[in-house]
Coordinates of C-alpha atoms and ligand atoms in Angstrom, one line a residue:
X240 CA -65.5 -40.0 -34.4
X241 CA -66.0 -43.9 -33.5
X242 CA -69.1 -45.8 -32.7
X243 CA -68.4 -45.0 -28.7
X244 CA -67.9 -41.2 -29.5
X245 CA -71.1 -41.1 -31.7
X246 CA -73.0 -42.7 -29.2
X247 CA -72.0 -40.5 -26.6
X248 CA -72.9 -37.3 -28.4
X249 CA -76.2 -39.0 -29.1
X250 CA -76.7 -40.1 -25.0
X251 CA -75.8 -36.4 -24.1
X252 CA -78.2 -34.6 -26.7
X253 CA -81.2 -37.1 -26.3
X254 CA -82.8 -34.1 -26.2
X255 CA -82.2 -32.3 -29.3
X256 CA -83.1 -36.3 -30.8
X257 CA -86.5 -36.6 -29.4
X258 CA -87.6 -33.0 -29.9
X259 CA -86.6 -33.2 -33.6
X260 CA -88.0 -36.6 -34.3
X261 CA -91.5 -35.5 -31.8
X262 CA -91.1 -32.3 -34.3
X263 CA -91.4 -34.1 -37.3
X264 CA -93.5 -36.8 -36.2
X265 CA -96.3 -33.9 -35.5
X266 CA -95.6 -32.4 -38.9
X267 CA -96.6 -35.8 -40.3
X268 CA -99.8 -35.7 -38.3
X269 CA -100.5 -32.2 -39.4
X270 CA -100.4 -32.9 -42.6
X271 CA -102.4 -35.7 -42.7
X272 CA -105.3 -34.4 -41.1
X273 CA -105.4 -31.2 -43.4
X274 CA -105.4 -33.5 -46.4
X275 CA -108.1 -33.6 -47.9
X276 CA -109.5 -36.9 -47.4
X277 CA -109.9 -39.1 -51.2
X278 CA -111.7 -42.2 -52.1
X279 CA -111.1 -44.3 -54.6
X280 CA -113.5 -46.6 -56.4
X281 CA -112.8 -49.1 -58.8
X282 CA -114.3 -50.7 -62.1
X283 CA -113.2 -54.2 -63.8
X284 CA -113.8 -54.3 -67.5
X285 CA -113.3 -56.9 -69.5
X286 CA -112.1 -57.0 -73.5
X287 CA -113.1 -59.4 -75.8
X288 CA -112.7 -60.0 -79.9
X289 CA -114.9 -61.8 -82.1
X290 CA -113.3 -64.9 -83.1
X291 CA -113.9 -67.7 -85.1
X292 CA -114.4 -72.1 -83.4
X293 CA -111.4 -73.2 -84.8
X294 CA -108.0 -73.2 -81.9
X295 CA -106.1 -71.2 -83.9
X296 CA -108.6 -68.7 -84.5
X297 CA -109.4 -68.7 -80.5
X298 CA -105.8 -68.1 -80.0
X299 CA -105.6 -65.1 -82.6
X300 CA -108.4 -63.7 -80.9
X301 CA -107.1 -63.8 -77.4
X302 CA -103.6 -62.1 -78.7
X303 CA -105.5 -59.3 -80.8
X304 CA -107.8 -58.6 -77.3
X305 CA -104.4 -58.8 -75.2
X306 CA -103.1 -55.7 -77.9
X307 CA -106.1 -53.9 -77.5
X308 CA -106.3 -53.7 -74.0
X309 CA -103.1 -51.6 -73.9
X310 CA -104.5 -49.1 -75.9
X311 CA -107.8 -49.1 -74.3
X312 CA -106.2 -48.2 -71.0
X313 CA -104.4 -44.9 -72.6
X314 CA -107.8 -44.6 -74.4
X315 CA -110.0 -44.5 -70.4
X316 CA -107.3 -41.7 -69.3
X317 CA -108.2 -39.9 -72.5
X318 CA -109.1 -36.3 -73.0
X319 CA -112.4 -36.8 -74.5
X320 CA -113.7 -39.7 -72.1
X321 CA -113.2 -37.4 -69.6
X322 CA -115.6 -34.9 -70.8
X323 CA -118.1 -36.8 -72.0
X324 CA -117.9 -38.4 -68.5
X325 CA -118.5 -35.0 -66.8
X326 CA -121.4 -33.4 -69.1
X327 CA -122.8 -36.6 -68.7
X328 CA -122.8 -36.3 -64.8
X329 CA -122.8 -32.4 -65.0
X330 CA -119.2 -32.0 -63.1
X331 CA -117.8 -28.8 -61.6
X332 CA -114.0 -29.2 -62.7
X333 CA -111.9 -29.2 -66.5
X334 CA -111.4 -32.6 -68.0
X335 CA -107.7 -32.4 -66.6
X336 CA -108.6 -32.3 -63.4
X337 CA -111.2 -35.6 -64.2
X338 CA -107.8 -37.2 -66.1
X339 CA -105.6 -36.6 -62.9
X340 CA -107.8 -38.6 -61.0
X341 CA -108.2 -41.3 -63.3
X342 CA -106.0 -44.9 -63.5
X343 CA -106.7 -47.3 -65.9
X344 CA -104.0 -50.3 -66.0
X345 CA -103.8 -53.2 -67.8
X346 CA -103.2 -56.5 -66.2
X347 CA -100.0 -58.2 -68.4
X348 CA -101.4 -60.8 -70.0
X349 CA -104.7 -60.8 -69.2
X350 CA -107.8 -59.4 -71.2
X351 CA -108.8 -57.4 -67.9
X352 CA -108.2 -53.7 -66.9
X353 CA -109.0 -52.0 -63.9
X354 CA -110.0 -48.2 -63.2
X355 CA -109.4 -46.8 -60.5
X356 CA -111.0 -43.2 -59.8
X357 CA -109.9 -40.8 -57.3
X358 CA -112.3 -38.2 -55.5
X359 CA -112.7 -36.1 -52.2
X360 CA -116.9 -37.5 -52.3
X361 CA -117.2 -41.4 -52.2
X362 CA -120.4 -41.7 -53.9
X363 CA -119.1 -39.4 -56.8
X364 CA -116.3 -41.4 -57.1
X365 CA -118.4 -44.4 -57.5
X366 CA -120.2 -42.6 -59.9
X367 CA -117.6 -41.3 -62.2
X368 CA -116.3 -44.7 -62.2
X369 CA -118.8 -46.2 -63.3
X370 CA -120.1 -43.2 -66.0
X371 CA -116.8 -43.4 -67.5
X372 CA -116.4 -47.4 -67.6
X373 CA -120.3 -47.2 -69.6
X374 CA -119.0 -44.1 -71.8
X375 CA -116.0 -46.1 -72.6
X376 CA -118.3 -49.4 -73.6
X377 CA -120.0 -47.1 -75.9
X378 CA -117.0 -45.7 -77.3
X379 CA -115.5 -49.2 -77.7
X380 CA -118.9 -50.2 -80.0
X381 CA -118.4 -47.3 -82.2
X382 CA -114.9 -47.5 -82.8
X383 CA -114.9 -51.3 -83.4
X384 CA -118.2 -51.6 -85.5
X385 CA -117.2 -51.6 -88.8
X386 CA -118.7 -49.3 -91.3
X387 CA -121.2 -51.6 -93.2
X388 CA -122.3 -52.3 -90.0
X389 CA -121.1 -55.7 -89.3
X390 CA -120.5 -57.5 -86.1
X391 CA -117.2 -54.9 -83.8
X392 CA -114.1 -56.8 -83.9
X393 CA -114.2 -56.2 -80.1
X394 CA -116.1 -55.6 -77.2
X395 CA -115.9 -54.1 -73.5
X396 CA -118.0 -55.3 -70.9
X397 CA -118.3 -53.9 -67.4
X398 CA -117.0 -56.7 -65.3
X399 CA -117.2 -55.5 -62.4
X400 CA -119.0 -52.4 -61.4
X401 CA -117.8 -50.0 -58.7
X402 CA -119.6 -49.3 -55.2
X403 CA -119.3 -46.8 -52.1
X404 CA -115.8 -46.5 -50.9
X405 CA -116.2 -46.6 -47.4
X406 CA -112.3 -45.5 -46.1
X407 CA -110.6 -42.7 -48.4
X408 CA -107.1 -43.7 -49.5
X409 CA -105.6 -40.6 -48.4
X410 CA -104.2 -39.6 -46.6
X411 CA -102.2 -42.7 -45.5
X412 CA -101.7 -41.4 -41.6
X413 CA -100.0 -44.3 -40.3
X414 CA -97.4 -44.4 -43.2
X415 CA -97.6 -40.8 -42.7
X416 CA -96.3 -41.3 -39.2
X417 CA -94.1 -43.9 -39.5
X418 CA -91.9 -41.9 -42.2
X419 CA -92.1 -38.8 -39.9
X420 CA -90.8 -40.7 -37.6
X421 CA -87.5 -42.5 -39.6
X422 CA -87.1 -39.0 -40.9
X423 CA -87.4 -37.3 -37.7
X424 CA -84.5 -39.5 -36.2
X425 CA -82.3 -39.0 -38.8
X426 CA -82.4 -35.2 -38.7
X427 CA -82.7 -35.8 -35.1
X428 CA -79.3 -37.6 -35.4
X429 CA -78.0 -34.9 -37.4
X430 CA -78.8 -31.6 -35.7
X431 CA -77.2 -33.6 -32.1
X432 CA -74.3 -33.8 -34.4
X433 CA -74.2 -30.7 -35.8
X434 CA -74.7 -28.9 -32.3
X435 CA -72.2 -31.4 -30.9
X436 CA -69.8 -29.7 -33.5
X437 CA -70.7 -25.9 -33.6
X438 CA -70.5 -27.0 -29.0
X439 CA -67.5 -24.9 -28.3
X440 CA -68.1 -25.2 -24.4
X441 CA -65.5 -27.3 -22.6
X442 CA -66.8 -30.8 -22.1
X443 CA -63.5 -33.0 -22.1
X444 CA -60.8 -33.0 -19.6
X445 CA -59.0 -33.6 -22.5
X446 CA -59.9 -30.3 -23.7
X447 CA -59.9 -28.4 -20.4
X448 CA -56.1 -29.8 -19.8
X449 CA -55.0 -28.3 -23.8
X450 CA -56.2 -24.8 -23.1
X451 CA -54.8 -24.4 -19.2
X452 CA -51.8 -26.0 -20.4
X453 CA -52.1 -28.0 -16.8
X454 CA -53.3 -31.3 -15.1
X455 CA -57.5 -31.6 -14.0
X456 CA -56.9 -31.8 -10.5
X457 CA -60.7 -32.0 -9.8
X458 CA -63.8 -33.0 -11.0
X459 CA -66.7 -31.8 -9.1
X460 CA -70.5 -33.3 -9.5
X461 CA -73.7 -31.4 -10.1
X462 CA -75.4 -31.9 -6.4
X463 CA -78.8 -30.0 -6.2
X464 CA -78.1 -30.0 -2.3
X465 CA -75.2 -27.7 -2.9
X466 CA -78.0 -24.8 -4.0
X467 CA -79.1 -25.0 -0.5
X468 CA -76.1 -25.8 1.3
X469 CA -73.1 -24.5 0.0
X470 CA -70.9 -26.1 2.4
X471 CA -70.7 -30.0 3.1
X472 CA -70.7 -31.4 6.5
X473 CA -67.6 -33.6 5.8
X474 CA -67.4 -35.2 9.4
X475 CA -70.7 -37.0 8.2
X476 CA -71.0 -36.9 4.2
X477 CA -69.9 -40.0 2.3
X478 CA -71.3 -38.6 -0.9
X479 CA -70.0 -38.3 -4.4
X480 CA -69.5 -34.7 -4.1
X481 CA -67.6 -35.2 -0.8
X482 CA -65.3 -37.8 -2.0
X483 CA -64.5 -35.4 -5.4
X484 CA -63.3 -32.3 -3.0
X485 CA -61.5 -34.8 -1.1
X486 CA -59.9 -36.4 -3.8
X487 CA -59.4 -32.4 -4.8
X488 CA -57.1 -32.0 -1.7
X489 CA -55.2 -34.9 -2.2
X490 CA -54.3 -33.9 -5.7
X491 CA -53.6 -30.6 -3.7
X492 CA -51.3 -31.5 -1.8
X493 CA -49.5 -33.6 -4.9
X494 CA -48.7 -30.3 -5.9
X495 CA -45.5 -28.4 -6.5
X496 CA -44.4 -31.0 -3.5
X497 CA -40.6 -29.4 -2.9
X498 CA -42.3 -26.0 -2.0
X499 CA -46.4 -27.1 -1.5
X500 CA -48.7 -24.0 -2.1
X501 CA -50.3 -22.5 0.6
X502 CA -51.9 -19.2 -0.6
X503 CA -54.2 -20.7 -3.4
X504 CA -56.7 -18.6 -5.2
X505 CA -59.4 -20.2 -6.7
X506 CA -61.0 -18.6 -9.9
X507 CA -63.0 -19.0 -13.3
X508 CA -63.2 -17.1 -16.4
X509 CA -66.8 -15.5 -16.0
X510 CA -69.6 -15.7 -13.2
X511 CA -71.5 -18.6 -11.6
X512 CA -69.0 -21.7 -12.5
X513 CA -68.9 -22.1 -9.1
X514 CA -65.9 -20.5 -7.3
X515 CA -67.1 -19.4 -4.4
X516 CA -68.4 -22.9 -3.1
X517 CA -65.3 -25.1 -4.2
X518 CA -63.5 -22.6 -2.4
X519 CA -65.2 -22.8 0.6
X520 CA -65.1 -27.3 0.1
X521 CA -61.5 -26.8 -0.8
X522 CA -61.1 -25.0 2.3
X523 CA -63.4 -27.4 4.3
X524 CA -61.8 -30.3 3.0
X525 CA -58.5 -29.3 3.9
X526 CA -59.8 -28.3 7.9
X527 CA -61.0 -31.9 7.8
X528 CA -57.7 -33.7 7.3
X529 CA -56.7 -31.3 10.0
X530 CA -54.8 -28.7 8.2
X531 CA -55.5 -24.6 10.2
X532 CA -57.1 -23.1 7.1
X533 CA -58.3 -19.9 6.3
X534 CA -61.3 -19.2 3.6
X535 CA -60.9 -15.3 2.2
X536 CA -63.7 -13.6 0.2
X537 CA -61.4 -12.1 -2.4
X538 CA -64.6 -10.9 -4.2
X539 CA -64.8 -7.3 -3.3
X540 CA -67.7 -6.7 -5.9
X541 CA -70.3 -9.2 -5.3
X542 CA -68.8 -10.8 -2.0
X543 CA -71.0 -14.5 -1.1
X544 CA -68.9 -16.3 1.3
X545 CA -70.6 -14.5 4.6
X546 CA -73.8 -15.8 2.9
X547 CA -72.8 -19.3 1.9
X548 CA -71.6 -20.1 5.6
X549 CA -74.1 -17.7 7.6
X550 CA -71.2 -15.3 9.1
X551 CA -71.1 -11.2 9.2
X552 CA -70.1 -9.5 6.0
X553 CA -69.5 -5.9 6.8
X554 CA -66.2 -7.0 9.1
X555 CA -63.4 -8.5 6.7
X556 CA -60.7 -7.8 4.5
X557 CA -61.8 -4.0 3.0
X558 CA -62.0 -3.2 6.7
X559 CA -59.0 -4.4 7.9
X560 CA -57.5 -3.2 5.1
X561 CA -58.8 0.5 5.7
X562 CA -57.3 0.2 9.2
X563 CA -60.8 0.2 10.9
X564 CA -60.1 -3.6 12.6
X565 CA -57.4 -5.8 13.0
X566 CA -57.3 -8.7 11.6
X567 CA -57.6 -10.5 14.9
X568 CA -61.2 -8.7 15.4
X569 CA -62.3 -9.6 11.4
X570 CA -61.4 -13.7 11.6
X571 CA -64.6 -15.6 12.4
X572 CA -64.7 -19.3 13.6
X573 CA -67.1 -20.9 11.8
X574 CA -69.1 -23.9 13.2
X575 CA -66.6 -26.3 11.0
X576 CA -63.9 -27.5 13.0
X577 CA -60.5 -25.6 11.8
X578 CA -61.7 -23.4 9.3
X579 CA -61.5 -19.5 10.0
X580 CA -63.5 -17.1 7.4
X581 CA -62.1 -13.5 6.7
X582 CA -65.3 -12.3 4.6
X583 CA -65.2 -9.3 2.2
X584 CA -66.1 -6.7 4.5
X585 CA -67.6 -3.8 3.2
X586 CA -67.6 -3.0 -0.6
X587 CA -65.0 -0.5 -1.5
X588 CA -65.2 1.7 -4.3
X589 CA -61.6 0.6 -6.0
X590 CA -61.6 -3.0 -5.6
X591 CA -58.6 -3.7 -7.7
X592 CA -56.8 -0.6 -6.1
X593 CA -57.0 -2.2 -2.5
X594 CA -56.4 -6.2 -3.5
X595 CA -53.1 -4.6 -5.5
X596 CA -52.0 -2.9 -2.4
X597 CA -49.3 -3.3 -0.1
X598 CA -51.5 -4.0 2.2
X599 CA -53.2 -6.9 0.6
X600 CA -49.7 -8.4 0.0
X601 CA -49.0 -7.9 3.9
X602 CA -52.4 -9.0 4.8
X603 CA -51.9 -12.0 2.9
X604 CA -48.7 -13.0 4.1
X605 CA -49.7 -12.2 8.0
X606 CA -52.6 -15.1 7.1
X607 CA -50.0 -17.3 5.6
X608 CA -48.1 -17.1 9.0
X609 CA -50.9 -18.2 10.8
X610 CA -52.4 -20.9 8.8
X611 CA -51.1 -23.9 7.0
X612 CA -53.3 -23.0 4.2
X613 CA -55.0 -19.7 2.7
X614 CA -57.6 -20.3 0.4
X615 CA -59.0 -17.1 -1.8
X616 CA -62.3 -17.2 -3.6
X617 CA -62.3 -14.4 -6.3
X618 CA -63.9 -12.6 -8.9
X619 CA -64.0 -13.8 -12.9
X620 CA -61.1 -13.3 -14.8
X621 CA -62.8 -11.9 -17.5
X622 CA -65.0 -9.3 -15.9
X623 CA -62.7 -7.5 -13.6
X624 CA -59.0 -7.7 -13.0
X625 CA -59.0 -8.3 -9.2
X626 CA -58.6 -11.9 -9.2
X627 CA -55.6 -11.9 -11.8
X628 CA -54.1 -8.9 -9.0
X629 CA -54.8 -11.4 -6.3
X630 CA -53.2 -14.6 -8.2
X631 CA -50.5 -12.8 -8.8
X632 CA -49.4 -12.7 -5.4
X633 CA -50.1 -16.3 -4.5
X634 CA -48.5 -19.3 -4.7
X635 CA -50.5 -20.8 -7.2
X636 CA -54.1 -20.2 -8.9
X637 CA -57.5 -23.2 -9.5
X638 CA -59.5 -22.2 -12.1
X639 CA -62.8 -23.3 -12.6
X640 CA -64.6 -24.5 -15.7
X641 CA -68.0 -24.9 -15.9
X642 CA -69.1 -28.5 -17.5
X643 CA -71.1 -27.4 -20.6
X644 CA -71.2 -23.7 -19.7
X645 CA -67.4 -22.6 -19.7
X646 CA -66.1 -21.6 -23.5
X647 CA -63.1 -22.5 -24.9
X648 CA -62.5 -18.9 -25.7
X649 CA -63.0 -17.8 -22.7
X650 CA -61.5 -20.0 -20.7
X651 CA -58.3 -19.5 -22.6
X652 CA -59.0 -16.1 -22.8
X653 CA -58.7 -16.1 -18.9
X654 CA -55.8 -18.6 -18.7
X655 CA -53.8 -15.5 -20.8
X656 CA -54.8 -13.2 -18.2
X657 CA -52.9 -15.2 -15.4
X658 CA -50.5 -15.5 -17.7
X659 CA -49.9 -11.7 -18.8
X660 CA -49.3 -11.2 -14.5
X661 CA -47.5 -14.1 -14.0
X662 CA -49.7 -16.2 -12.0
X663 CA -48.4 -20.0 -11.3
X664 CA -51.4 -22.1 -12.3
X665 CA -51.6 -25.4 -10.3
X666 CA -54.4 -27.0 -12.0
X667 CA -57.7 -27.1 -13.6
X668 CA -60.7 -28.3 -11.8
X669 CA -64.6 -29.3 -13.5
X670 CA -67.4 -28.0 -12.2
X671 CA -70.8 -29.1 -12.0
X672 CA -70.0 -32.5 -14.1
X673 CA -73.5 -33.4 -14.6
X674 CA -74.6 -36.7 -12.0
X675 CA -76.1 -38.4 -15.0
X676 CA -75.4 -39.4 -18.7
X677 CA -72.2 -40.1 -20.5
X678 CA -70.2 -37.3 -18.6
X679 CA -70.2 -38.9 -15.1
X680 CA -69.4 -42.7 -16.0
X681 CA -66.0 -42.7 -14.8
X682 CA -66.8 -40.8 -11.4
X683 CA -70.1 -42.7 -10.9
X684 CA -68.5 -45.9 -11.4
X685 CA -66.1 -45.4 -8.7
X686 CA -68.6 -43.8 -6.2
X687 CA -71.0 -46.8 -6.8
X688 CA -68.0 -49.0 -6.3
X689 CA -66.6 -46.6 -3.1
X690 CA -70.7 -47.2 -2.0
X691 CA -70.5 -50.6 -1.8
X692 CA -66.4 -51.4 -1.0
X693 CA -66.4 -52.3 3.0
X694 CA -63.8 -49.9 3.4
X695 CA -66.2 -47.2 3.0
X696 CA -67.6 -47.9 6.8
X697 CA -64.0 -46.5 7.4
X698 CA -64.3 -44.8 10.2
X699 CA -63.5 -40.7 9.6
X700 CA -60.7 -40.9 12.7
X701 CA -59.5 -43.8 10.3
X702 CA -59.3 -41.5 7.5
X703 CA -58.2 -38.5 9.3
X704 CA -55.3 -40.9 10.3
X705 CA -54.3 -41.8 6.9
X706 CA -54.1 -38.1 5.8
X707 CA -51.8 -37.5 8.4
X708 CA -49.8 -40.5 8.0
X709 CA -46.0 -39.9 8.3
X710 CA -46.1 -40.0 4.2
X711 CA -49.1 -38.5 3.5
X712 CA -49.8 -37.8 0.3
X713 CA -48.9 -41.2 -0.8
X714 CA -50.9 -42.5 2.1
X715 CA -54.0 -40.4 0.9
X716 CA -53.4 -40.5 -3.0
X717 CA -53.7 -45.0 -2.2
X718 CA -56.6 -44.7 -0.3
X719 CA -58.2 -42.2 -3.0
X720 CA -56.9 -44.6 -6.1
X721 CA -58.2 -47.8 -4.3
X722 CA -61.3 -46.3 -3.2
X723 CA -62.7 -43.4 -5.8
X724 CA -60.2 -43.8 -9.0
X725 CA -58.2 -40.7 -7.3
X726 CA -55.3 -39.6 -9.6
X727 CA -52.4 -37.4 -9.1
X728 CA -51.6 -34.8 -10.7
X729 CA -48.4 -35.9 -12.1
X730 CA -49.7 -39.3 -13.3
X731 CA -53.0 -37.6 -14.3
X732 CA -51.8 -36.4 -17.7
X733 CA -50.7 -40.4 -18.8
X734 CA -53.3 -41.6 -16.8
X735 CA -56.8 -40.9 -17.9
X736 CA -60.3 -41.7 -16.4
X737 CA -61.9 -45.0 -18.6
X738 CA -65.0 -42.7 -20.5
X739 CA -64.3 -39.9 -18.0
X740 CA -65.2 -37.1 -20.6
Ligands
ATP196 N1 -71.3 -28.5 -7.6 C1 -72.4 -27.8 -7.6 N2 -73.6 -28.5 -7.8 C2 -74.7 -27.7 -8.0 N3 -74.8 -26.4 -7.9 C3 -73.6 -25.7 -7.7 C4 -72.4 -26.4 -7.6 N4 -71.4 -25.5 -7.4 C5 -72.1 -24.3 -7.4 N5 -73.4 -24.4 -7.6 C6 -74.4 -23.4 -7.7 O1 -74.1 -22.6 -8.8 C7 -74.4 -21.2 -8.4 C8 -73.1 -20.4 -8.5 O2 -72.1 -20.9 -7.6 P1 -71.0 -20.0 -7.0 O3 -71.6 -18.8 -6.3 O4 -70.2 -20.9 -6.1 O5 -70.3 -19.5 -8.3 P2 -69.3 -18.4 -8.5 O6 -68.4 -18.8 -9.6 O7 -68.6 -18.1 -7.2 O8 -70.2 -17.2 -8.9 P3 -69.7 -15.6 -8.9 O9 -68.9 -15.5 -10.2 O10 -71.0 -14.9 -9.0 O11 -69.0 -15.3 -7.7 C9 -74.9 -21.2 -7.0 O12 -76.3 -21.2 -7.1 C10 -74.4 -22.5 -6.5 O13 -75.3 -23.0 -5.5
MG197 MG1 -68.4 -16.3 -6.1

C-alpha cells in the first residue's frame, strides 16, 4: 500500500477515524472526572552540619551535609516517620498508604530537599506535610545528638513550610485529553485499516474487471433523485448520472461490433444493486440516440418496472405468455420518445418454468424483430435461477455490482452461474459509485470539466446527430472521451481512469 492508497482508505473511512478517536477521547474524559481529585502540598527543608571557621572546615561541612541529605530523603519516605506522622494527626489509613503518598527528593548538589505529599483533602495534605517535615526535625536532633549530649553534627530546619493547595494535581484532564486523542487517531488509523482489509465488498474496477473476467463498461453515480425518479428525462438532463448511462451506451454499442448485441439482459448477483433502474436508463439512453427500444420486466417475482415508469402491471409478458394477449395489446408507449415497456404481467406461480419456455424464446425473438434493441431487467443471480434462464438465451448479459455492497464472493459466485448456462457476458457495470470521496475523483473530474467545457451548451439535435453519424461509435466514443473521460471497452482494460477506484 503507498502513501496515495493509505490516504484513500483513510478519506473513505473518515468515519471509522473520527468515531474511534471521539471514542477514546471521551474515555479520557471519563476517566478523568471519576478520578479522584489529589493535592499536593510541599515542604523545603534545609540540612546543615556543624562546622568549624576555618575554609577547609566550611568546605568539609558542606560535603558531609550534601551526604546526608541523600539519606535523609530515604529516611522522610520511611516506615516509622510515617506512623509517627499519623498518630500524631490521628490518621485513618496504614503507614503504607501515608509512604505511597509521600516524595522526598534531594536537589544534586544542594543541602535542600523537598517533600511533596499527596492527598484527596488539601488542608490534610498541608498538614501531613508539614507534621511529617517537624517529626523528621525531631528525628534528625535525636539521631545526630551525640550521646554525652554534645552539640548534633547536623541539623534540619523547615525552610519552607507548606500551605493550602488550591488546584489538585490529578487528574491532569488536558494531558488526559490530549493523549486520548494521539491515541485515539492511531487506533483510529488502524481499525480503517483493518476494516479496509477484512472489506471484501467490490470497490475497484480493478477488482470488479478480475472476478467477471470482462471490461467495466459503466460506472454509474449515487443520485438521491434516482429514489424518486427512476427514470431520467435525457432530452433535458446534463447531469453526472446522465452523461454515465450515456457514456454506458456508447461503450454498448463498442461491443461485440461484427455481430452488436441486441437482446441484453441486465443483472446482479443479489437484490437492490440497482438493476431495474439501469435497465430502464440503458433502455432510455439508447431511445435517445434514436435506436426503437424495448424495456422487458424479466422479474417475474418482485416485478418494478410498471412502478418505476407509472405504466399497468397486470398486462405483460406472463400474460402474453399464457396466451390471454397478444403481444401487440401488452406493449405500452411510455411518455419517453422510442421506448416501448412490456411489464411482468401478472405473477405466475413457476417463474423459471415460463422464462425457460419456448415461448419466452419465441416471445423474445418476435421483440428482437421489432426493435433494434431489447433490454431485460431480471431477477438476482443468486436468489433464483430466472435471470441465468433468461441470459442464456440472449445475446449478451450486464451485471451489476453494487459500489461497497456487492461481495466478491458473490459476485463471482454469480458470474459462475452465467457461466454454468453459457451466458455471453458483455461487461461489468458500477453501481451507485458514491458522488463524494476518493471513489468518484475520476468521474467527478470529468463532469466538472464536461460542466464547464462550451461544448456542453451542445445542443441535444447536435448530439443526437453525432450518435447517428455515418461512423457512429467512433463518432460518439470522441465526443464521450473529449467530453466525460468515456472509454471503450476494448481500450478500457489498458486504459484506466487516473484514481478512478
Ligand atoms: N444510481 C442510483 N443512485 C441512487 N439510488 C439508486 C440508484 N440506482 C438504484 N437506486 C435505488 O436503489 C434501490 C434499488 O434499485 P433497483 O430497484 O433498481 O434495484 P434492483 O437491483 O432492481 O432491485 P431488485 O433486486 O429488488 O430487483 C431503489 O430504491 C433505487 O431507487
Ligand atoms: Mg429490480
Amino acid at each position: 500500500m503507498n502513501l496515495q492508497d493509505f490516504l484513500k482508505v483513510l478519506r473513505s473511512r473518515w468515519v471509522t477515524l473520527c468515531v474511534t478517536a471521539l471514542a477514546v477521547v471521551l474515555g479520557a474524559v471519563v476517566v478523568s472526572l471519576v478520578t479522584t481529585p489529589m493535592y499536593q502540598a510541599s515542604t523545603r527543608l534545609f540540612v546543615s552540619t556543624t562546622s568549624g571557621s576555618s575554609v577547609s572546615d566550611i568546605y568539609q561541612g558542606s560535603r558531609f551535609s550534601q551526604e546526608r541529605v541523600i539519606s535523609y530523603a530515604e529516611l522522610l519516605m520511611g516506615q516509622s516517620l510515617a506512623q509517627h506522622t499519623i498518630d500524631k494527626l490521628g490518621l485513618d489509613m496504614t503507614s503504607a498508604q501515608l509512604q505511597a503518598n509521600v516524595t522526598a527528593s534531594a536537589k544534586p548538589d544542594t543541602v535542600l530537599i523537598d517533600v511533596d505529599v499527596l492527598d484527596s483533602s488539601p488542608v490534610r495534605a498541608r498538614d501531613i506535610a508539614n507534621t511529617l517535615s517537624d517529626e523528621f526535625v525531631a528525628k534528625v536532633r535525636d539521631l545526630e545528638t551525640p550521646e554525652n549530649g554534645a552539640t548534633p553534627d547536623a541539623r534540619v530546619v523547615v525552610e519552607q513550610r507548606a500551605s493550602i493547595p488550591s488546584h489538585p494535581v490529578v487528574p491532569k484532564t488536558t494531558r488526559n485529553i490530549a493523549i486520548g486523542l494521539v491515541l485515539g487517531l492511531v487506533a483510529g488509523v488502524g481499525l480503517a485499516l483493518l476494516r479496509d482489509l477484512l472489506d471484501n465488498t467490490v470497490k475497484r474496477r480493478e477488482t470488479l474487471e478480475e472476478i467477471t473476467a470482462s471490461a467495466v463498461v459503466g460506472t454509474i453515480p449515487l443520485d438521491k433523485e434516482r429514489r424518486k425518479q427512476a427514470a431520467i428525462a435525457y432530452e433535458s438532463d446534463n447531469s453526472g448520472i446522465a452523461e454515465a448511462f450515456r457514456k454506458l451506451r456508447t461503450n454498448l454499442q463498442f461491443l461485440a461490433v461484427d455481430n452488436p448485441p441486441r437482446v441484453i439482459v441486465v443483472t446482479s448477483s443479489v437484490p437492490s444493486e440497482g438493476k431495474s433502474t439501469t435497465a430502464i436508463n440503458i433502455a432510455l439512453a439508447l431511445a435517445e440516440a434514436e435506436h426503437r427500444v424495448v424495456l422487458v420486466d424479466g422479474d417475474l417475482r418482485r416485478p418494478m418496472l410498471h412502478k418505476y415508469l407509472d405504466l399497468i402491471g397486470s398486462v405483460g409478458f406472463s400474460t402474453v405468455l399464457s396466451g390471454r394477449v397478444t403481444l401487440d395489446e401488452a406493449l405500452q408507449k411510455t411518455r419517453f420518445p422510442g421506448l416501448t415497456v412490456l411489464t411482468s404481467g401478472a405473477i405466475p406461480p413457476n417463474p423459471s418454468e415460463l422464462l425457460g419456455s419456448q415461448s419466452a424464446r419465441n416471445l423474445l425473438s418476435d421483440l428482437r424483430g421489432r426493435f433494434d434493441y431489447v433490454v431485460v431487467d431480471s431477477t438476482p443471480l443468486l436468489a433464483v435461477t430466472d435471470a441465468a434462464i433468461v441470459a442464456a438465451g440472449s445475446d449478451g448479459v450486464l451485471i451489476m455490482a453494487r459500489y461497497g455492497q456487492t461481495k466478491r464472493d458473490q459476485l463471482a459466485h454469480a458470474v459462475r452461474s452465467l457461466e454454468s448456462v453459457g451466458a455471453p457476458l458483455l461487461g461489468a457495470v458500477f453501481t451507485m459509485m458514491p458522488t463524494r470521496g476518493s471513489a468518484s475523483y475520476s468521474y467527478y473530474g470529468y463532469s466538472y470539466k464536461y460542466e464547464n467545457d462550451d461544448s456542453s451548451t451542445r445542443s441535444r439535435s447536435a448530439r443526437q446527430l453525432l450518435a447517428r453519424s455515418s461512423v457512429p461509435n467512433i463518432g460518439v466514443a470522441e465526443m464521450g472521451q473529449s467530453e466525460t473521460g468515456d472509454e471503450s471497452p476494448q481500450t478500457g482494460r489498458r486504459r484506466r481512469h487516473i484514481g478512478s477506484d
